[in-house]
């Protein structure tokens, strides 16, 4: 019977992880699309600007936009942790989530064993999304650089 309970807990964690990965992928894709449209980061425009004051301002705006996007994603995980009762306060959930998402590695001894795999998966998701953001910024910055 104990083995069956562990299987269910593992299944729940994997299903929740898949759902969060899907939600974060959609959120991130929409966020990058919004950043491109809102900041005017289309290829043609960036190639015309080159790297100057306006280009630098666009890169700073992109950085702020990405910071907000990642903060939203951390908050989504924090909300999940609050919803399942793994964390008791918003501050605690945000701190734990940010630590896992950024792969800082801060562990919570009080995190329920039945959900601890979820925080490791959050670290993997965070790593992938931060990498995606890095590729986004590099691709935009390369468009500003003259040949």
CSV table of C-alpha atoms in Angstrom, one decimal:
chain,number,residue,atom,x,y,z
A,1,UNK,CA,0.0,0.0,0.0
A,2,UNK,CA,2.9,2.4,0.9
A,3,UNK,CA,4.3,1.9,-2.6
A,4,UNK,CA,1.0,2.7,-4.2
A,5,UNK,CA,0.8,6.0,-2.2
A,6,UNK,CA,4.3,6.9,-3.4
A,7,UNK,CA,3.4,6.1,-7.0
A,8,UNK,CA,0.4,8.4,-6.8
A,9,UNK,CA,2.5,11.2,-5.2
A,10,UNK,CA,5.1,10.8,-8.0
A,11,UNK,CA,2.4,10.7,-10.6
A,12,UNK,CA,0.8,13.9,-9.2
A,13,UNK,CA,4.2,15.6,-9.2
A,14,UNK,CA,5.0,14.7,-12.7
A,15,UNK,CA,1.5,15.7,-13.9
A,16,UNK,CA,1.8,19.1,-12.1
A,17,UNK,CA,5.3,19.5,-13.5
A,18,UNK,CA,4.1,18.9,-17.0
A,19,UNK,CA,1.3,21.4,-16.5
A,20,UNK,CA,3.6,24.0,-15.1
A,21,UNK,CA,6.1,23.4,-17.9
A,22,UNK,CA,3.4,23.9,-20.5
A,23,UNK,CA,2.0,27.0,-18.7
A,24,UNK,CA,5.5,28.5,-18.4
A,25,UNK,CA,6.4,27.8,-22.0
A,26,UNK,CA,3.3,29.5,-23.2
A,27,UNK,CA,3.8,32.4,-20.8
A,28,UNK,CA,7.4,32.8,-21.9
A,29,UNK,CA,6.6,32.6,-25.6
A,30,UNK,CA,3.8,35.2,-25.2
A,31,UNK,CA,6.1,37.4,-23.1
A,32,UNK,CA,8.9,37.4,-25.7
A,33,UNK,CA,6.3,38.1,-28.4
A,34,UNK,CA,4.9,41.0,-26.4
A,35,UNK,CA,8.5,42.3,-25.8
A,36,UNK,CA,9.3,42.2,-29.5
A,37,UNK,CA,6.1,44.0,-30.4
A,38,UNK,CA,6.0,46.5,-27.5
A,39,UNK,CA,9.6,47.5,-27.7
A,40,UNK,CA,9.8,47.3,-31.5
A,41,UNK,CA,12.5,44.7,-31.6
A,42,UNK,CA,11.8,43.5,-35.1
A,43,UNK,CA,14.8,42.4,-37.2
A,44,UNK,CA,14.5,45.2,-39.8
A,45,UNK,CA,14.3,48.0,-37.2
A,46,UNK,CA,17.2,46.7,-35.1
A,47,UNK,CA,19.4,46.4,-38.2
A,48,UNK,CA,18.6,50.1,-39.0
A,49,UNK,CA,19.4,51.4,-35.5
A,50,UNK,CA,22.8,49.9,-35.0
A,51,UNK,CA,24.2,50.1,-31.5
A,52,UNK,CA,23.8,53.6,-30.2
A,53,UNK,CA,21.8,55.4,-27.5
A,54,UNK,CA,18.5,54.2,-28.8
A,55,UNK,CA,19.7,50.6,-29.2
A,56,UNK,CA,21.1,50.6,-25.7
A,57,UNK,CA,17.8,51.9,-24.4
A,58,UNK,CA,16.0,49.1,-26.2
A,59,UNK,CA,18.4,46.5,-24.7
A,60,UNK,CA,17.8,48.0,-21.2
A,61,UNK,CA,14.0,47.9,-21.9
A,62,UNK,CA,14.4,44.3,-23.0
A,63,UNK,CA,16.2,43.4,-19.8
A,64,UNK,CA,13.5,45.0,-17.6
A,65,UNK,CA,10.8,43.3,-19.6
A,66,UNK,CA,12.5,39.9,-19.1
A,67,UNK,CA,13.0,40.5,-15.4
A,68,UNK,CA,9.2,41.1,-15.1
A,69,UNK,CA,8.5,38.0,-17.2
A,70,UNK,CA,10.7,35.8,-15.0
A,71,UNK,CA,9.2,37.4,-11.8
A,72,UNK,CA,5.7,36.5,-13.1
A,73,UNK,CA,6.9,32.9,-13.7
A,74,UNK,CA,8.4,32.7,-10.2
A,75,UNK,CA,5.1,34.0,-8.8
A,76,UNK,CA,3.2,31.3,-10.7
A,77,UNK,CA,5.3,28.6,-9.0
A,78,UNK,CA,4.9,30.4,-5.7
A,79,UNK,CA,1.1,30.4,-6.2
A,80,UNK,CA,1.3,26.7,-6.9
A,81,UNK,CA,3.2,26.0,-3.7
A,82,UNK,CA,0.7,28.0,-1.7
A,83,UNK,CA,-2.2,26.2,-3.4
A,84,UNK,CA,-0.9,22.8,-2.5
A,85,UNK,CA,-0.1,23.9,1.1
A,86,UNK,CA,3.6,23.5,0.7
A,87,UNK,CA,4.3,27.0,1.9
A,88,UNK,CA,2.4,29.1,4.5
A,89,UNK,CA,3.1,32.7,3.4
A,90,UNK,CA,3.5,34.5,0.1
A,91,UNK,CA,7.0,35.8,1.1
A,92,UNK,CA,8.1,32.2,1.9
A,93,UNK,CA,6.6,30.8,-1.3
A,94,UNK,CA,8.2,33.6,-3.4
A,95,UNK,CA,11.6,33.2,-1.8
A,96,UNK,CA,11.6,29.4,-2.2
A,97,UNK,CA,10.3,29.6,-5.8
A,98,UNK,CA,12.9,32.2,-6.8
A,99,UNK,CA,15.6,30.1,-5.2
A,100,UNK,CA,14.6,27.0,-7.1
A,101,UNK,CA,13.9,28.8,-10.4
A,102,UNK,CA,17.3,30.5,-10.5
A,103,UNK,CA,19.0,27.2,-9.5
A,104,UNK,CA,20.4,28.9,-6.4
A,105,UNK,CA,19.7,25.6,-4.6
A,106,UNK,CA,18.2,26.8,-1.4
A,107,UNK,CA,16.3,23.9,0.1
A,108,UNK,CA,13.4,24.1,2.5
A,109,UNK,CA,13.5,21.5,5.2
A,110,UNK,CA,9.8,22.1,5.7
A,111,UNK,CA,8.9,21.4,2.1
A,112,UNK,CA,6.6,18.4,2.0
A,113,UNK,CA,8.3,15.2,0.8
A,114,UNK,CA,5.4,14.4,-1.3
A,115,UNK,CA,6.1,17.5,-3.5
A,116,UNK,CA,9.9,17.8,-3.3
A,117,UNK,CA,10.5,16.6,-6.9
A,118,UNK,CA,8.4,19.6,-8.0
A,119,UNK,CA,11.1,22.1,-6.8
A,120,UNK,CA,13.8,20.2,-8.7
A,121,UNK,CA,11.7,20.4,-11.8
A,122,UNK,CA,11.1,24.1,-11.2
A,123,UNK,CA,14.9,24.5,-11.3
A,124,UNK,CA,15.1,22.7,-14.6
A,125,UNK,CA,12.2,24.8,-16.0
A,126,UNK,CA,13.8,28.0,-14.7
A,127,UNK,CA,17.2,27.1,-16.3
A,128,UNK,CA,15.5,26.5,-19.7
A,129,UNK,CA,13.5,29.7,-19.6
A,130,UNK,CA,16.5,31.8,-18.5
A,131,UNK,CA,18.5,30.2,-21.3
A,132,UNK,CA,15.7,31.1,-23.7
A,133,UNK,CA,15.8,34.7,-22.5
A,134,UNK,CA,19.6,34.8,-23.0
A,135,UNK,CA,19.2,33.5,-26.5
A,136,UNK,CA,16.5,36.2,-27.1
A,137,UNK,CA,18.7,39.0,-25.9
A,138,UNK,CA,21.8,37.8,-27.8
A,139,UNK,CA,19.8,37.5,-31.0
A,140,UNK,CA,18.5,41.1,-30.6
A,141,UNK,CA,21.9,42.5,-29.6
A,142,UNK,CA,23.5,40.9,-32.6
A,143,UNK,CA,21.1,42.7,-34.9
A,144,UNK,CA,22.3,46.0,-33.5
A,145,UNK,CA,26.0,45.3,-34.1
A,146,UNK,CA,27.4,46.5,-37.4
A,147,UNK,CA,29.0,43.9,-39.7
